[in-house]
């Protein structure tokens, strides 16, 4: 080959290499997060086919204007102290936990529908700061407990007062929303139950059972391993199952027929008795199941663990073992009877969004890798879904990955319309956390009736930390709070 041709090829190669290096360098540089930033400055605005107004211009309302009632005597008042504690999980297990009030789960909060709740969070010694998010409770935005979006993290020695009215009914939970991928796992969570104002006449056993994994020790409630509890035959029982882990938990209830009465704090319509159906609860989800205690023992277990809770009809009954049930997972899409919902039978939506989860090569905060992407964009360029108050909103959630993503929208419950193109046929199925399995596709809808800036993220909290985080924002709402190292606000 001619010498000039070889030289030309080398020169071209060098130029291409330099260009590539410059391009990669810029991508790396651009991906780095500043030390402080606003949830409003980032993200790709997506108006879902609705009007695009300037959302944070003149006359914008700050999230901290959306508060619960500031005045009035609370019906229920409690203090939650975030503190480190060594916790006994039974059967020889102990753990260095981060707790509310020295125990895991934190104290169960039980209020009645309509109660004004006042919770004072005190941080004793959690160095990174804490907050409390009331998962599934559709509180006013300023009470939502997201560090850097609705408040600043509460640092050691500080306190913060949450006040809101418990308007819903059912099973919820609370957890820290500062560095939540670490803080929830270590124990900063508890149950939040809203009971009807009228108590049932019959004495029922109403028990919350949170499944949580403490690095290998799986607890139901506060104990690992086998637990027993005597229950007189004939007693109506309600078990409020909660999965506070970042992965799905399969619960097995064995021994008698039961019904699934509620999902994510919403009663199902016309639930029928079922038997031997494993209940797959995605991260953050809740199922309420009910049954009548029979003459013999029944039990609740967790898939592939020895952790179980056995209800014995007779205290002298020998130990009962909970077998993993073999049937297909319970399917909420076909369970119960249909009923017209608040959304009616409309097919018109004011905004329709797509939320497509995939993986992509790129830089996230300066880290090269194969990262989670939403609609092809990496955090913090993930979408900002813009809505207006009163809108009827549709979301199509597409999981284009091989992992399960429990998608959680704050401040709202969404109605599941279809899965993989098949319309749901059972009871209206409202969720705040939807377990979107690998390659699944869902359509959900909700009414935009709770103004604010709301996180919408994967409740596999390490996924959220690694970029599966976005927001739904109401136009005309802005936040004075900032994310990043400067203010020390890191919600995920
Ligand atoms: Cu249960 Cu954004 O959280
Ligand atoms: Cu995920």
Coordinates of C-alpha atoms and ligand atoms in Angstrom, one line a residue:
X1 CA 0.0 0.0 0.0
X2 CA 1.1 3.5 -0.7
X3 CA 2.7 5.2 2.3
X4 CA 0.4 8.2 2.1
X5 CA -2.7 6.0 2.3
X6 CA -1.4 4.3 5.5
X7 CA -0.7 7.8 7.0
X8 CA -4.1 9.0 6.0
X9 CA -5.8 6.0 7.6
X10 CA -3.8 6.4 10.8
X11 CA -4.7 10.1 10.9
X12 CA -8.4 9.3 10.4
X13 CA -8.2 6.7 13.2
X14 CA -6.7 9.2 15.6
X15 CA -9.3 11.8 14.8
X16 CA -12.1 9.3 15.2
X17 CA -10.6 8.1 18.5
X18 CA -10.3 11.6 19.8
X19 CA -13.9 12.4 18.8
X20 CA -15.2 9.4 20.5
X21 CA -13.2 10.1 23.6
X22 CA -14.5 13.7 23.6
X23 CA -18.0 12.5 23.2
X24 CA -17.7 9.9 26.0
X25 CA -16.0 12.5 28.2
X26 CA -18.8 15.0 27.6
X27 CA -21.5 12.3 28.4
X28 CA -19.6 11.5 31.5
X29 CA -19.2 15.2 32.5
X30 CA -22.9 16.0 31.7
X31 CA -24.2 13.0 33.8
X32 CA -22.6 14.2 37.0
X33 CA -25.2 15.6 39.5
X34 CA -24.5 19.0 41.0
X35 CA -24.1 19.1 44.7
X36 CA -27.6 20.6 45.0
X37 CA -30.5 20.6 42.5
X38 CA -34.2 20.9 42.4
X39 CA -36.6 18.1 41.4
X40 CA -38.1 20.7 39.0
X41 CA -34.9 21.5 37.1
X42 CA -34.3 18.0 36.0
X43 CA -36.3 15.5 34.0
X44 CA -37.7 15.6 30.5
X45 CA -41.1 17.3 30.6
X46 CA -43.8 15.1 29.3
X47 CA -47.3 16.5 29.0
X48 CA -49.0 13.3 27.9
X49 CA -50.9 15.0 25.1
X50 CA -52.4 17.6 27.4
X51 CA -51.7 21.4 27.5
X52 CA -48.1 22.4 28.2
X53 CA -48.1 25.4 30.5
X54 CA -45.2 26.9 32.4
X55 CA -45.5 24.9 35.6
X56 CA -43.3 26.8 37.9
X57 CA -43.5 30.4 36.7
X58 CA -45.3 33.3 38.3
X59 CA -48.0 32.4 40.7
X60 CA -46.6 29.0 41.3
X61 CA -47.6 27.4 44.6
X62 CA -45.0 25.7 46.7
X63 CA -45.5 22.1 47.9
X64 CA -45.3 23.3 51.5
X65 CA -48.7 25.0 50.9
X66 CA -50.3 21.6 50.6
X67 CA -50.5 20.8 54.3
X68 CA -52.8 18.8 56.5
X69 CA -54.9 20.8 59.0
X70 CA -52.4 22.8 61.1
X71 CA -54.9 23.7 63.8
X72 CA -57.3 21.5 65.9
X73 CA -56.8 18.9 68.5
X74 CA -55.5 15.6 67.0
X75 CA -57.6 12.5 67.5
X76 CA -54.5 10.4 67.5
X77 CA -51.0 11.7 68.5
X78 CA -47.8 9.9 68.7
X79 CA -44.0 10.4 68.7
X80 CA -41.7 8.3 66.6
X81 CA -38.1 8.4 67.7
X82 CA -35.6 7.2 65.0
X83 CA -32.8 5.5 66.9
X84 CA -30.3 2.7 66.6
X85 CA -31.1 -0.3 68.7
X86 CA -30.1 -3.9 69.1
X87 CA -33.3 -5.9 68.4
X88 CA -34.1 -9.5 69.4
X89 CA -35.8 -11.3 66.6
X90 CA -36.3 -14.5 68.6
X91 CA -34.9 -18.0 68.1
X92 CA -31.4 -16.6 68.8
X93 CA -31.4 -13.9 66.1
X94 CA -30.5 -10.4 67.0
X95 CA -29.8 -7.4 64.7
X96 CA -28.3 -4.0 64.9
X97 CA -31.3 -2.2 63.6
X98 CA -32.3 1.3 62.8
X99 CA -35.7 1.6 64.5
X100 CA -38.6 3.8 65.4
X101 CA -38.9 3.7 69.2
X102 CA -36.4 0.9 69.6
X103 CA -38.2 -1.9 67.9
X104 CA -38.9 -3.4 64.5
X105 CA -41.4 -3.0 63.1
X106 CA -41.9 0.5 64.6
X107 CA -45.0 0.9 66.7
X108 CA -48.2 0.0 64.8
X109 CA -50.3 3.1 64.3
X110 CA -54.1 2.3 64.4
X111 CA -56.5 5.1 63.8
X112 CA -60.1 5.4 62.8
X113 CA -61.3 6.8 59.5
X114 CA -61.6 10.5 59.6
X115 CA -59.2 10.9 62.5
X116 CA -56.8 13.9 62.6
X117 CA -53.4 12.3 63.0
X118 CA -50.4 14.1 64.5
X119 CA -47.1 12.3 64.3
X120 CA -43.9 13.9 65.7
X121 CA -40.7 12.5 64.2
X122 CA -37.7 12.9 66.4
X123 CA -34.3 11.9 65.1
X124 CA -32.1 10.6 68.0
X125 CA -29.0 9.2 66.3
X126 CA -29.5 8.4 62.6
X127 CA -26.6 10.4 61.2
X128 CA -27.8 10.7 57.6
X129 CA -31.2 12.1 58.7
X130 CA -34.7 10.6 58.4
X131 CA -38.2 11.4 57.2
X132 CA -41.5 9.5 57.3
X133 CA -43.4 8.7 54.2
X134 CA -47.0 7.3 54.8
X135 CA -46.9 4.7 52.0
X136 CA -50.3 4.5 50.3
X137 CA -51.9 7.1 52.5
X138 CA -52.9 9.9 50.0
X139 CA -51.9 12.7 52.3
X140 CA -51.5 16.4 51.3
X141 CA -48.1 16.8 49.5
X142 CA -46.3 18.6 52.3
X143 CA -47.0 15.6 54.6
X144 CA -45.6 13.0 52.2
X145 CA -42.1 12.8 53.8
X146 CA -39.9 12.8 50.7
X147 CA -36.5 14.3 51.6
X148 CA -35.5 17.0 49.1
X149 CA -39.0 17.2 47.4
X150 CA -41.5 17.8 50.2
X151 CA -39.3 18.5 53.2
X152 CA -35.7 18.5 54.4
X153 CA -34.3 15.4 56.0
X154 CA -34.6 15.5 59.8
X155 CA -31.1 15.5 61.3
X156 CA -30.1 14.1 64.7
X157 CA -31.5 16.3 67.4
X158 CA -34.2 17.7 65.1
X159 CA -37.9 17.0 64.9
X160 CA -40.7 17.3 62.4
X161 CA -44.5 17.2 62.9
X162 CA -46.8 15.6 60.4
X163 CA -50.5 16.3 60.5
X164 CA -53.1 14.8 58.2
X165 CA -56.6 13.4 58.2
X166 CA -56.9 9.7 57.7
X167 CA -59.6 9.7 55.1
X168 CA -59.0 6.2 53.6
X169 CA -59.6 2.9 55.1
X170 CA -57.4 -0.1 55.3
X171 CA -53.8 -1.2 55.6
X172 CA -50.8 1.1 54.9
X173 CA -47.3 1.4 56.2
X174 CA -44.8 4.1 56.9
X175 CA -41.1 4.3 56.3
X176 CA -38.2 6.7 56.1
X177 CA -37.8 8.3 52.7
X178 CA -34.2 9.5 53.2
X179 CA -31.7 7.0 51.7
X180 CA -34.6 4.6 51.8
X181 CA -32.8 1.8 50.1
X182 CA -30.7 1.5 53.2
X183 CA -32.9 2.9 56.0
X184 CA -36.0 0.7 55.2
X185 CA -33.9 -2.4 55.0
X186 CA -32.3 -1.7 58.4
X187 CA -35.7 -1.3 60.1
X188 CA -37.1 2.2 59.8
X189 CA -40.7 1.1 59.0
X190 CA -44.0 0.2 60.6
X191 CA -47.7 -0.5 60.0
X192 CA -50.4 2.2 59.6
X193 CA -53.9 0.9 59.8
X194 CA -57.1 2.9 59.4
X195 CA -60.1 1.2 60.9
X196 CA -63.8 2.0 60.2
X197 CA -65.4 4.3 62.7
X198 CA -68.0 1.7 63.5
X199 CA -66.3 -1.3 65.1
X200 CA -67.7 -4.8 64.2
X201 CA -69.9 -6.3 66.9
X202 CA -68.2 -9.7 66.9
X203 CA -64.9 -9.9 68.5
X204 CA -62.5 -10.4 65.6
X205 CA -58.8 -11.0 65.6
X206 CA -57.3 -8.2 63.5
X207 CA -53.6 -8.6 63.0
X208 CA -51.0 -6.9 60.9
X209 CA -48.2 -9.1 59.6
X210 CA -45.2 -7.4 58.0
X211 CA -42.7 -9.6 56.2
X212 CA -39.2 -8.2 56.4
X213 CA -35.7 -9.6 55.8
X214 CA -32.9 -8.7 58.2
X215 CA -29.9 -9.9 56.2
X216 CA -31.1 -13.5 56.1
X217 CA -33.4 -13.5 59.1
X218 CA -36.9 -13.3 57.8
X219 CA -39.5 -11.9 60.2
X220 CA -43.2 -12.0 60.2
X221 CA -44.1 -9.1 62.5
X222 CA -41.3 -8.9 65.0
X223 CA -40.1 -12.5 65.1
X224 CA -38.1 -14.8 62.9
X225 CA -38.8 -18.6 62.7
X226 CA -41.9 -20.3 63.9
X227 CA -44.6 -18.5 65.9
X228 CA -47.8 -19.8 67.4
X229 CA -50.9 -18.1 68.5
X230 CA -54.0 -19.6 70.1
X231 CA -57.3 -18.5 68.5
X232 CA -60.7 -19.8 69.7
X233 CA -62.5 -21.7 66.9
X234 CA -65.2 -19.6 65.3
X235 CA -63.3 -16.3 65.6
X236 CA -63.4 -14.1 62.5
X237 CA -59.7 -13.3 61.6
X238 CA -58.3 -10.5 59.5
X239 CA -54.7 -10.7 58.6
X240 CA -53.2 -7.6 57.1
X241 CA -50.2 -8.8 55.1
X242 CA -47.5 -6.2 54.3
X243 CA -44.3 -6.7 52.3
X244 CA -41.7 -4.2 53.4
X245 CA -38.9 -5.8 51.4
X246 CA -37.5 -4.7 48.1
X247 CA -38.3 -8.0 46.5
X248 CA -41.6 -9.9 46.1
X249 CA -42.7 -12.2 48.9
X250 CA -44.9 -15.2 48.4
X251 CA -47.2 -15.8 51.3
X252 CA -48.8 -19.2 51.8
X253 CA -51.9 -19.5 53.9
X254 CA -52.9 -23.1 54.6
X255 CA -55.6 -25.0 56.4
X256 CA -58.8 -23.3 55.5
X257 CA -60.5 -21.3 52.8
X258 CA -59.9 -17.5 53.0
X259 CA -60.9 -14.4 51.0
X260 CA -58.7 -11.5 49.8
X261 CA -60.8 -8.6 51.1
X262 CA -58.5 -5.7 50.3
X263 CA -55.5 -4.7 48.3
X264 CA -53.3 -1.7 49.1
X265 CA -55.9 -0.3 51.4
X266 CA -58.9 -0.6 49.0
X267 CA -61.7 -3.1 49.7
X268 CA -62.4 -5.5 46.8
X269 CA -65.9 -6.0 45.5
X270 CA -67.4 -9.5 45.9
X271 CA -64.4 -11.4 47.0
X272 CA -65.0 -15.2 47.0
X273 CA -63.4 -17.9 49.1
X274 CA -60.2 -19.4 47.8
X275 CA -57.9 -22.1 49.0
X276 CA -54.3 -23.1 48.3
X277 CA -53.5 -20.0 46.3
X278 CA -50.1 -18.5 47.0
X279 CA -50.3 -14.7 47.5
X280 CA -47.5 -12.9 45.7
X281 CA -47.0 -9.5 47.2
X282 CA -44.8 -7.1 45.4
X283 CA -42.5 -4.9 47.3
X284 CA -44.5 -2.4 49.3
X285 CA -47.8 -4.1 48.6
X286 CA -50.5 -5.1 51.1
X287 CA -53.3 -7.7 51.0
X288 CA -55.9 -8.1 53.7
X289 CA -57.1 -11.7 54.0
X290 CA -60.0 -12.9 56.2
X291 CA -61.2 -16.3 57.4
X292 CA -63.1 -17.9 60.2
X293 CA -60.9 -19.9 62.6
X294 CA -61.8 -23.6 62.2
X295 CA -61.7 -26.4 64.8
X296 CA -58.1 -27.2 63.8
X297 CA -54.9 -25.2 63.3
X298 CA -54.1 -23.1 60.3
X299 CA -51.0 -21.2 59.3
X300 CA -49.3 -18.5 57.4
X301 CA -45.9 -19.0 55.9
X302 CA -43.4 -17.4 53.6
X303 CA -42.1 -19.1 50.5
X304 CA -38.8 -21.0 50.9
X305 CA -38.3 -20.0 54.6
X306 CA -39.0 -21.6 57.9
X307 CA -40.7 -18.4 59.1
X308 CA -44.4 -19.0 59.9
X309 CA -47.2 -18.0 62.1
X310 CA -49.5 -20.8 63.2
X311 CA -53.0 -20.1 64.6
X312 CA -53.8 -23.0 66.9
X313 CA -57.3 -23.8 67.9
X314 CA -56.2 -25.6 71.0
X315 CA -53.0 -24.5 72.9
X316 CA -52.1 -28.2 73.4
X317 CA -52.0 -28.8 69.6
X318 CA -48.7 -30.1 68.5
X319 CA -46.6 -27.8 66.2
X320 CA -48.3 -27.3 62.9
X321 CA -46.2 -26.9 59.8
X322 CA -47.1 -24.6 57.0
X323 CA -46.6 -26.3 53.6
X324 CA -45.9 -24.1 50.6
X325 CA -49.0 -24.3 48.5
X326 CA -48.6 -25.5 45.0
X327 CA -51.4 -23.8 43.2
X328 CA -51.0 -20.8 40.8
X329 CA -50.5 -17.4 42.3
X330 CA -53.7 -15.6 43.2
X331 CA -54.6 -13.2 40.3
X332 CA -56.3 -9.9 41.3
X333 CA -57.0 -9.2 37.6
X334 CA -59.8 -11.8 37.6
X335 CA -60.9 -11.9 41.3
X336 CA -64.2 -10.6 42.7
X337 CA -67.0 -8.9 40.8
X338 CA -66.8 -5.8 38.6
X339 CA -68.3 -2.6 39.7
X340 CA -68.5 0.9 38.2
X341 CA -65.7 3.0 39.7
X342 CA -65.3 6.7 40.2
X343 CA -63.6 6.8 36.9
X344 CA -66.8 5.6 35.2
X345 CA -66.5 3.7 32.0
X346 CA -64.8 6.5 30.2
X347 CA -62.4 6.0 27.4
X348 CA -61.4 9.6 27.2
X349 CA -58.3 10.6 29.1
X350 CA -56.9 14.1 29.5
X351 CA -53.4 12.8 29.5
X352 CA -51.9 9.5 28.4
X353 CA -48.4 8.7 29.3
X354 CA -46.0 5.9 28.6
X355 CA -43.5 4.7 31.2
X356 CA -41.2 2.3 29.6
X357 CA -38.5 0.7 31.7
X358 CA -35.4 -0.6 29.9
X359 CA -31.7 -0.9 30.4
X360 CA -29.1 1.2 28.6
X361 CA -25.4 1.7 28.5
X362 CA -24.4 5.2 29.6
X363 CA -23.2 7.3 32.5
X364 CA -25.3 8.0 35.6
X365 CA -23.8 10.6 38.0
X366 CA -20.4 10.0 36.4
X367 CA -20.7 6.2 36.7
X368 CA -20.4 4.2 33.5
X369 CA -22.6 1.2 33.3
X370 CA -25.7 -0.6 32.1
X371 CA -28.3 1.5 33.8
X372 CA -32.1 1.6 34.3
X373 CA -33.7 3.9 31.8
X374 CA -37.2 5.3 31.5
X375 CA -38.4 6.0 28.0
X376 CA -34.7 5.6 27.0
X377 CA -33.5 8.3 29.4
X378 CA -31.2 7.9 32.4
X379 CA -31.7 9.6 35.7
X380 CA -32.0 12.6 36.2
X381 CA -33.3 13.0 32.6
X382 CA -36.1 10.5 33.5
X383 CA -39.6 12.0 32.7
X384 CA -41.4 14.6 34.7
X385 CA -45.1 13.7 34.0
X386 CA -47.0 16.9 34.0
X387 CA -50.7 16.9 34.9
X388 CA -53.4 19.5 35.8
X389 CA -55.7 19.2 38.7
X390 CA -58.9 17.3 37.8
X391 CA -57.3 15.5 34.8
X392 CA -58.1 11.9 34.1
X393 CA -54.8 10.3 33.5
X394 CA -53.7 7.1 31.9
X395 CA -50.3 5.4 32.2
X396 CA -49.1 2.6 30.1
X397 CA -46.3 0.9 32.1
X398 CA -44.0 -1.3 29.9
X399 CA -41.4 -3.4 31.5
X400 CA -38.8 -4.1 28.8
X401 CA -36.4 -5.8 31.3
X402 CA -35.9 -9.2 32.8
X403 CA -36.5 -7.9 36.3
X404 CA -39.6 -7.2 38.3
X405 CA -40.4 -3.6 39.1
X406 CA -42.9 -2.7 41.8
X407 CA -44.0 0.7 40.6
X408 CA -45.2 3.1 43.3
X409 CA -46.9 6.4 42.7
X410 CA -47.2 8.6 45.7
X411 CA -50.3 10.5 46.7
X412 CA -52.7 8.5 44.5
X413 CA -54.3 5.2 43.9
X414 CA -54.4 3.9 40.4
X415 CA -57.0 1.6 38.9
X416 CA -55.6 -1.3 36.9
X417 CA -57.3 -1.4 33.5
X418 CA -55.4 -4.1 31.7
X419 CA -52.4 -6.4 31.9
X420 CA -50.6 -7.5 28.7
X421 CA -53.5 -6.1 26.7
X422 CA -56.1 -8.1 28.5
X423 CA -58.7 -5.9 30.4
X424 CA -59.1 -6.8 34.1
X425 CA -62.4 -8.6 34.7
X426 CA -62.8 -8.8 38.4
X427 CA -63.4 -6.3 41.2
X428 CA -62.0 -2.8 40.6
X429 CA -58.3 -3.3 41.4
X430 CA -56.8 -0.2 42.9
X431 CA -53.2 -0.1 43.8
X432 CA -50.5 2.3 45.0
X433 CA -47.8 -0.2 44.2
X434 CA -48.0 -2.4 41.1
X435 CA -45.8 -5.4 40.8
X436 CA -44.7 -5.2 37.2
X437 CA -43.1 -8.5 36.3
X438 CA -40.5 -9.0 33.6
X439 CA -41.8 -8.0 30.2
X440 CA -45.3 -7.2 31.5
X441 CA -47.3 -4.3 30.3
X442 CA -50.0 -2.6 32.3
X443 CA -52.5 0.2 31.7
X444 CA -53.6 2.1 34.8
X445 CA -55.7 5.2 35.3
X446 CA -56.2 7.8 38.0
X447 CA -57.8 11.1 38.7
X448 CA -55.4 13.9 39.4
X449 CA -57.0 15.1 42.6
X450 CA -54.1 15.7 45.0
X451 CA -51.9 18.6 43.8
X452 CA -48.2 18.5 44.4
X453 CA -45.0 17.0 43.2
X454 CA -45.2 13.2 43.7
X455 CA -42.5 10.6 43.4
X456 CA -43.2 7.7 41.1
X457 CA -40.6 5.1 41.5
X458 CA -39.7 1.4 41.7
X459 CA -40.1 0.1 45.2
X460 CA -37.2 -2.2 44.8
X461 CA -35.5 0.6 46.6
X462 CA -32.0 -0.2 45.3
X463 CA -33.5 0.1 41.8
X464 CA -34.9 3.5 42.7
X465 CA -31.5 4.6 44.0
X466 CA -29.9 3.4 40.8
X467 CA -32.2 5.6 38.7
X468 CA -35.7 4.1 38.5
X469 CA -37.2 7.4 39.9
X470 CA -39.3 10.0 38.3
X471 CA -42.1 12.4 39.3
X472 CA -45.7 13.3 38.6
X473 CA -46.0 17.1 39.0
X474 CA -49.1 19.2 38.9
X475 CA -48.7 22.3 36.8
X476 CA -48.3 25.5 38.8
X477 CA -46.7 23.6 41.7
X478 CA -43.0 24.1 42.7
X479 CA -40.8 23.0 45.5
X480 CA -38.4 25.1 47.6
X481 CA -36.5 21.9 48.7
X482 CA -33.4 20.7 47.1
X483 CA -31.8 17.4 46.5
X484 CA -28.1 16.5 46.6
X485 CA -25.1 16.5 49.0
X486 CA -25.4 20.2 49.8
X487 CA -28.7 19.9 51.6
X488 CA -28.1 16.2 52.4
X489 CA -31.4 15.1 50.9
X490 CA -31.3 11.8 49.2
X491 CA -34.8 10.3 49.1
X492 CA -33.7 6.9 47.6
Ligands
LIG1 CU1 -42.9 3.3 50.1 CU2 -41.6 6.4 47.7 O1 -42.2 4.9 48.9
LIG2 CU1 -37.2 -2.0 39.9

